[in-house]
Amino acid sequence: MKRLLDVLREDCALTGTKEGCGEGECGACTVLIDGQAVNSCLVPFAQVAGSSVTTIEGLTGAEALQSAFIREGGAQCGICTPGMILAAVALPKDADLQDIRRGLAGNICRCTGYEGIYRSLRAAAIPARAAD
Amino acid sequence: MPAVGQNVLRKEGRGKVTGAAKYVDDLSFPGMLYGSTIRSTIPCGRIRSTRPEFDPSEWVVAGVPDIPGKNVIALIEDDQPCLADGRVRHVAEPILLLAHADREALAGAKVAVDYEPETPVYDPAASPRVFKEILIEKGDLGKGFSRAARVVEGEYRTGHQEQLYIECNGVIAVPENGGITVYGSLQCPYYVHKALVVLLGLPPERVRVVQTETGGGFGGKEEYPSMLAGHASILALKAGRPVKMVYDRVEDMLATTKRHPSIVRHRTGVASDGRIVAMDIDVLMDGGAYLTLSPVVLSRGVLHATGPYRCDDVRVHGRVVMTNTPPNGAFRGFGAPQTLFAAEVHMERISEALEMDPVRLRELNLFRPGDTTATGQVLGADCSAAEVLREAVARTGFDARRQALSGTNAGIGLSLFFHGSGFTGGGEVRLASRASLALTPTGARILVGSTEIGQGTRTIHAQIVADALGIPYENVEVSDADTACVPDSGPTVASRTCMVVGKILQNCALEMKARLGSLSPARYLELHGPLVVTREYEKPAELEWSDETYRGDAYGAYGWGCNVAEVERDPDTFEIRPVRLTAVCEIGKAIHPTLAAGQIEGGTAQGIGYAILEEVVFRDGAMANAQMTNYVVPTTLDTPPIDVVILESAYPHGPHGAKGIGEMPIDGPAPAIVNAIRHMGVDLRQIPATPERVMEASCVSP
Ligand code: FES
Ligand code: FES
């Protein structure tokens, strides 16, 4: 059966969701399924029947975070960025830096060393306690 | 307000955070087919026959006879075929190309290849073929050693490293206008252009190469895209339809280039007061099956092999040799991380042998302005080895920390390093890079072949041009890297995009400003029509270099760096966990401080992976762990806080004093981390410092 990733990219022409590995290791294909960050390369399409799927194209209310990713060096080449932003949005609201590290551990960024990503989260005050 | 030195809004940011940016796999063309590659499964031998196990009438199948021009990937020596011609020299060597409209059918297509295997060579020390040999000599080595109170010897090894850009290699070839247009994820559009002209036998104007948004390169998209673009073009020309080829992760890891493994031997004479009086260094690199870029990687390797230390009597001998493994190639640092690892771990061993403080030993020997390098280059006033060391030691409280951690399951170590910006003196002259600036009604448009691959090329170039023209940054536009409209600015490699291409652009802008005089751009266009200024690289007059003798000014400028790493060792698993890493870098001028810090943070993280995690396992000539599941790069949990300090000491010929920055950060982490492990009394001389190696070394160490 087709993967959710392929249905999004090919059938829906929503190419903001990226494929980095196809085996659940990189997180570039992260989407939100009913608000939870999930690797769409591991999800058979039928499994999302009745669920709400949010991709980077449909993400709303995260403009501050998205701008912060540009300003603070959260995105370099940008290939991990849509997945990273969706994973960040799904972090618990009271996450501290250690929670952020744990929450983003499935999203590999080869460019930034993650410091720019933490700066972006802090600048957007998402989650609220990212500053420590 | 000047734009340079400010964190102006990036030119290339928006599409990346909204998902609108189009990477190659996001593009599609009417009638497009998908292409795939049938590859060698043996490391070495003759091909007796190939037999498709499907009905070829429904497929596009292309082999050597379908190559319209010469069957080579034109680069340095043209020794690598685009498709194996009768024999293969490494696993995953391309043999046959297939295209089909249905990607799934393509994935299932099998071709039986009958081989006559030959005996492969895997051990570089036993290789029958030397691709390139370089000798650097300064002073009189015998005399130097005669003054030595101690001689310290050692051998240091580094492994392969995979670039692991998150976007795999990919291109789309579109036959059009009696030629071919290639869209692709790539660093060097003109490398691909040059290779396609030779391979396809087309006039240069019939070949067009357009860079699409590129999801990371790190050198891994320097030379390999020429191969992939060649494959897609051969198929597209045969099919008369566009062909997309995008590797999946396994194919990308199996078939494309990696960092050269190295074995470096040091023999060093030291006077009783700790001064180094003789250096004898032997560098051996594994080039893989074809020459590709290996001579240049070796060159950068030997030119950095002494580390940033002064010595009058030096010999550096380097060789890069053939083995039956996929060709190794460009990866950030390009030979220097290997030899600097050896130099800095050896330095630590000298300090251990002399029972001398490692900081003191380095202070005593480091390059200062006016000192000469192994090639006889006299270092300018911007030589900052002492400054970066002092800053890193002070900032980390190195001495106190070192004492505090002594005898625990934690350690602290440092590395001091330098990195030449741009191609060697001779290289930049040969490249003769060009850049253009076109006047627009409100400002100017930049036309360069340099690519944006995450580092912010468009932004920093626009900053430099805006300030030279005296116009707002917002009024500077940047063209896409499309060979149909931009000149050849040389490859986007070797930390040269800011220092070298940025300087050419600055010259364009100054000339344009003079031409404008008191006229506004709009008025000038009205009165005189279009204005495009093109300038070429101008070699600073005092730079002299000889490729024959390897004497002279190897690089226009050097960046300087010092890393301090603090690590912990798990007493049960022997895993090494970096706790914090301080990276002090002197880069001339940070044109855009946030982007500059991003280069340092990212390069440092890759260096941490190189040091402890990233191990390419070869079995029978093939990468055995060609998956992200078992080739592990640093995640958020493996990457410690990285504390970046940027120092600036202007290089007179760089734009605003800027030197290169992209590569240097990856030079430091591996030796700093291994030296931190050595601080725990573990005699480790090889990376990656996997738990197995640390355990083994911990058990034999006293
Ligand atoms: S593509 Fe889904 S995790 Fe990598
Ligand atoms: S920005 Fe390139 S992989 Fe994250």
mmCIF file with all atom_site columns, C-alpha atoms in Angstrom, chain B residues 346-409:
data_model
loop_
_atom_site.group_PDB
_atom_site.id
_atom_site.type_symbol
_atom_site.label_atom_id
_atom_site.label_alt_id
_atom_site.label_comp_id
_atom_site.label_asym_id
_atom_site.label_entity_id
_atom_site.label_seq_id
_atom_site.pdbx_PDB_ins_code
_atom_site.Cartn_x
_atom_site.Cartn_y
_atom_site.Cartn_z
_atom_site.occupancy
_atom_site.B_iso_or_equiv
_atom_site.pdbx_formal_charge
_atom_site.auth_seq_id
_atom_site.auth_comp_id
_atom_site.auth_asym_id
_atom_site.auth_atom_id
_atom_site.pdbx_PDB_model_num
ATOM 1  C CA . HIS B 1 346 ? 50.487 13.903 17.927 1.00 0.00 ? 346 HIS B CA 1
ATOM 2  C CA . MET B 1 347 ? 50.995 17.283 19.581 1.00 0.00 ? 347 MET B CA 1
ATOM 3  C CA . GLU B 1 348 ? 49.173 15.929 22.623 1.00 0.00 ? 348 GLU B CA 1
ATOM 4  C CA . ARG B 1 349 ? 51.441 12.886 22.652 1.00 0.00 ? 349 ARG B CA 1
ATOM 5  C CA . ILE B 1 350 ? 54.487 15.160 22.518 1.00 0.00 ? 350 ILE B CA 1
ATOM 6  C CA . SER B 1 351 ? 53.187 17.046 25.540 1.00 0.00 ? 351 SER B CA 1
ATOM 7  C CA . GLU B 1 352 ? 52.656 13.719 27.321 1.00 0.00 ? 352 GLU B CA 1
ATOM 8  C CA . ALA B 1 353 ? 56.153 12.544 26.395 1.00 0.00 ? 353 ALA B CA 1
ATOM 9  C CA . LEU B 1 354 ? 57.718 15.774 27.668 1.00 0.00 ? 354 LEU B CA 1
ATOM 10 C CA . GLU B 1 355 ? 55.340 15.963 30.619 1.00 0.00 ? 355 GLU B CA 1
ATOM 11 C CA . MET B 1 356 ? 54.669 19.472 29.477 1.00 0.00 ? 356 MET B CA 1
ATOM 12 C CA . ASP B 1 357 ? 51.396 21.363 29.703 1.00 0.00 ? 357 ASP B CA 1
ATOM 13 C CA . PRO B 1 358 ? 49.580 20.999 26.348 1.00 0.00 ? 358 PRO B CA 1
ATOM 14 C CA . VAL B 1 359 ? 48.710 24.692 26.175 1.00 0.00 ? 359 VAL B CA 1
ATOM 15 C CA . ARG B 1 360 ? 52.285 25.719 26.971 1.00 0.00 ? 360 ARG B CA 1
ATOM 16 C CA . LEU B 1 361 ? 53.650 23.369 24.290 1.00 0.00 ? 361 LEU B CA 1
ATOM 17 C CA . ARG B 1 362 ? 51.352 24.884 21.705 1.00 0.00 ? 362 ARG B CA 1
ATOM 18 C CA . GLU B 1 363 ? 52.101 28.455 22.757 1.00 0.00 ? 363 GLU B CA 1
ATOM 19 C CA . LEU B 1 364 ? 55.774 27.752 22.329 1.00 0.00 ? 364 LEU B CA 1
ATOM 20 C CA . ASN B 1 365 ? 55.452 26.419 18.795 1.00 0.00 ? 365 ASN B CA 1
ATOM 21 C CA . LEU B 1 366 ? 52.434 28.043 17.172 1.00 0.00 ? 366 LEU B CA 1
ATOM 22 C CA . PHE B 1 367 ? 52.635 30.205 14.057 1.00 0.00 ? 367 PHE B CA 1
ATOM 23 C CA . ARG B 1 368 ? 52.953 33.913 14.662 1.00 0.00 ? 368 ARG B CA 1
ATOM 24 C CA . PRO B 1 369 ? 52.839 36.715 12.105 1.00 0.00 ? 369 PRO B CA 1
ATOM 25 C CA . GLY B 1 370 ? 56.043 36.654 10.079 1.00 0.00 ? 370 GLY B CA 1
ATOM 26 C CA . ASP B 1 371 ? 56.665 32.912 10.566 1.00 0.00 ? 371 ASP B CA 1
ATOM 27 C CA . THR B 1 372 ? 57.026 30.717 7.495  1.00 0.00 ? 372 THR B CA 1
ATOM 28 C CA . THR B 1 373 ? 54.974 27.616 6.743  1.00 0.00 ? 373 THR B CA 1
ATOM 29 C CA . ALA B 1 374 ? 56.365 24.362 5.375  1.00 0.00 ? 374 ALA B CA 1
ATOM 30 C CA . THR B 1 375 ? 56.007 25.705 1.826  1.00 0.00 ? 375 THR B CA 1
ATOM 31 C CA . GLY B 1 376 ? 57.857 28.901 2.718  1.00 0.00 ? 376 GLY B CA 1
ATOM 32 C CA . GLN B 1 377 ? 54.798 31.147 2.916  1.00 0.00 ? 377 GLN B CA 1
ATOM 33 C CA . VAL B 1 378 ? 55.367 34.096 5.218  1.00 0.00 ? 378 VAL B CA 1
ATOM 34 C CA . LEU B 1 379 ? 52.283 34.540 7.386  1.00 0.00 ? 379 LEU B CA 1
ATOM 35 C CA . GLY B 1 380 ? 50.715 37.963 7.482  1.00 0.00 ? 380 GLY B CA 1
ATOM 36 C CA . ALA B 1 381 ? 49.615 40.118 10.375 1.00 0.00 ? 381 ALA B CA 1
ATOM 37 C CA . ASP B 1 382 ? 46.233 38.377 10.385 1.00 0.00 ? 382 ASP B CA 1
ATOM 38 C CA . CYS B 1 383 ? 47.788 35.099 11.634 1.00 0.00 ? 383 CYS B CA 1
ATOM 39 C CA . SER B 1 384 ? 45.751 34.477 14.772 1.00 0.00 ? 384 SER B CA 1
ATOM 40 C CA . ALA B 1 385 ? 46.854 31.146 16.212 1.00 0.00 ? 385 ALA B CA 1
ATOM 41 C CA . ALA B 1 386 ? 47.915 32.723 19.510 1.00 0.00 ? 386 ALA B CA 1
ATOM 42 C CA . GLU B 1 387 ? 44.685 34.722 19.807 1.00 0.00 ? 387 GLU B CA 1
ATOM 43 C CA . VAL B 1 388 ? 42.316 31.797 19.253 1.00 0.00 ? 388 VAL B CA 1
ATOM 44 C CA . LEU B 1 389 ? 44.251 29.629 21.689 1.00 0.00 ? 389 LEU B CA 1
ATOM 45 C CA . ARG B 1 390 ? 44.304 32.324 24.349 1.00 0.00 ? 390 ARG B CA 1
ATOM 46 C CA . GLU B 1 391 ? 40.591 33.010 23.953 1.00 0.00 ? 391 GLU B CA 1
ATOM 47 C CA . ALA B 1 392 ? 39.598 29.329 24.099 1.00 0.00 ? 392 ALA B CA 1
ATOM 48 C CA . VAL B 1 393 ? 41.761 28.622 27.144 1.00 0.00 ? 393 VAL B CA 1
ATOM 49 C CA . ALA B 1 394 ? 40.449 31.656 29.014 1.00 0.00 ? 394 ALA B CA 1
ATOM 50 C CA . ARG B 1 395 ? 36.823 31.126 28.088 1.00 0.00 ? 395 ARG B CA 1
ATOM 51 C CA . THR B 1 396 ? 36.738 27.515 29.202 1.00 0.00 ? 396 THR B CA 1
ATOM 52 C CA . GLY B 1 397 ? 38.939 27.965 32.266 1.00 0.00 ? 397 GLY B CA 1
ATOM 53 C CA . PHE B 1 398 ? 40.938 25.186 30.639 1.00 0.00 ? 398 PHE B CA 1
ATOM 54 C CA . ASP B 1 399 ? 43.698 24.778 33.213 1.00 0.00 ? 399 ASP B CA 1
ATOM 55 C CA . ALA B 1 400 ? 41.399 24.629 36.213 1.00 0.00 ? 400 ALA B CA 1
ATOM 56 C CA . ARG B 1 401 ? 38.954 22.345 34.441 1.00 0.00 ? 401 ARG B CA 1
ATOM 57 C CA . ARG B 1 402 ? 41.763 20.028 33.421 1.00 0.00 ? 402 ARG B CA 1
ATOM 58 C CA . GLN B 1 403 ? 42.890 19.692 36.999 1.00 0.00 ? 403 GLN B CA 1
ATOM 59 C CA . ALA B 1 404 ? 39.369 19.245 38.294 1.00 0.00 ? 404 ALA B CA 1
ATOM 60 C CA . LEU B 1 405 ? 38.623 16.415 35.863 1.00 0.00 ? 405 LEU B CA 1
ATOM 61 C CA . SER B 1 406 ? 41.924 14.570 36.335 1.00 0.00 ? 406 SER B CA 1
ATOM 62 C CA . GLY B 1 407 ? 41.453 10.979 37.379 1.00 0.00 ? 407 GLY B CA 1
ATOM 63 C CA . THR B 1 408 ? 37.707 10.959 36.693 1.00 0.00 ? 408 THR B CA 1
ATOM 64 C CA . ASN B 1 409 ? 35.599 9.378  33.970 1.00 0.00 ? 409 ASN B CA 1
#
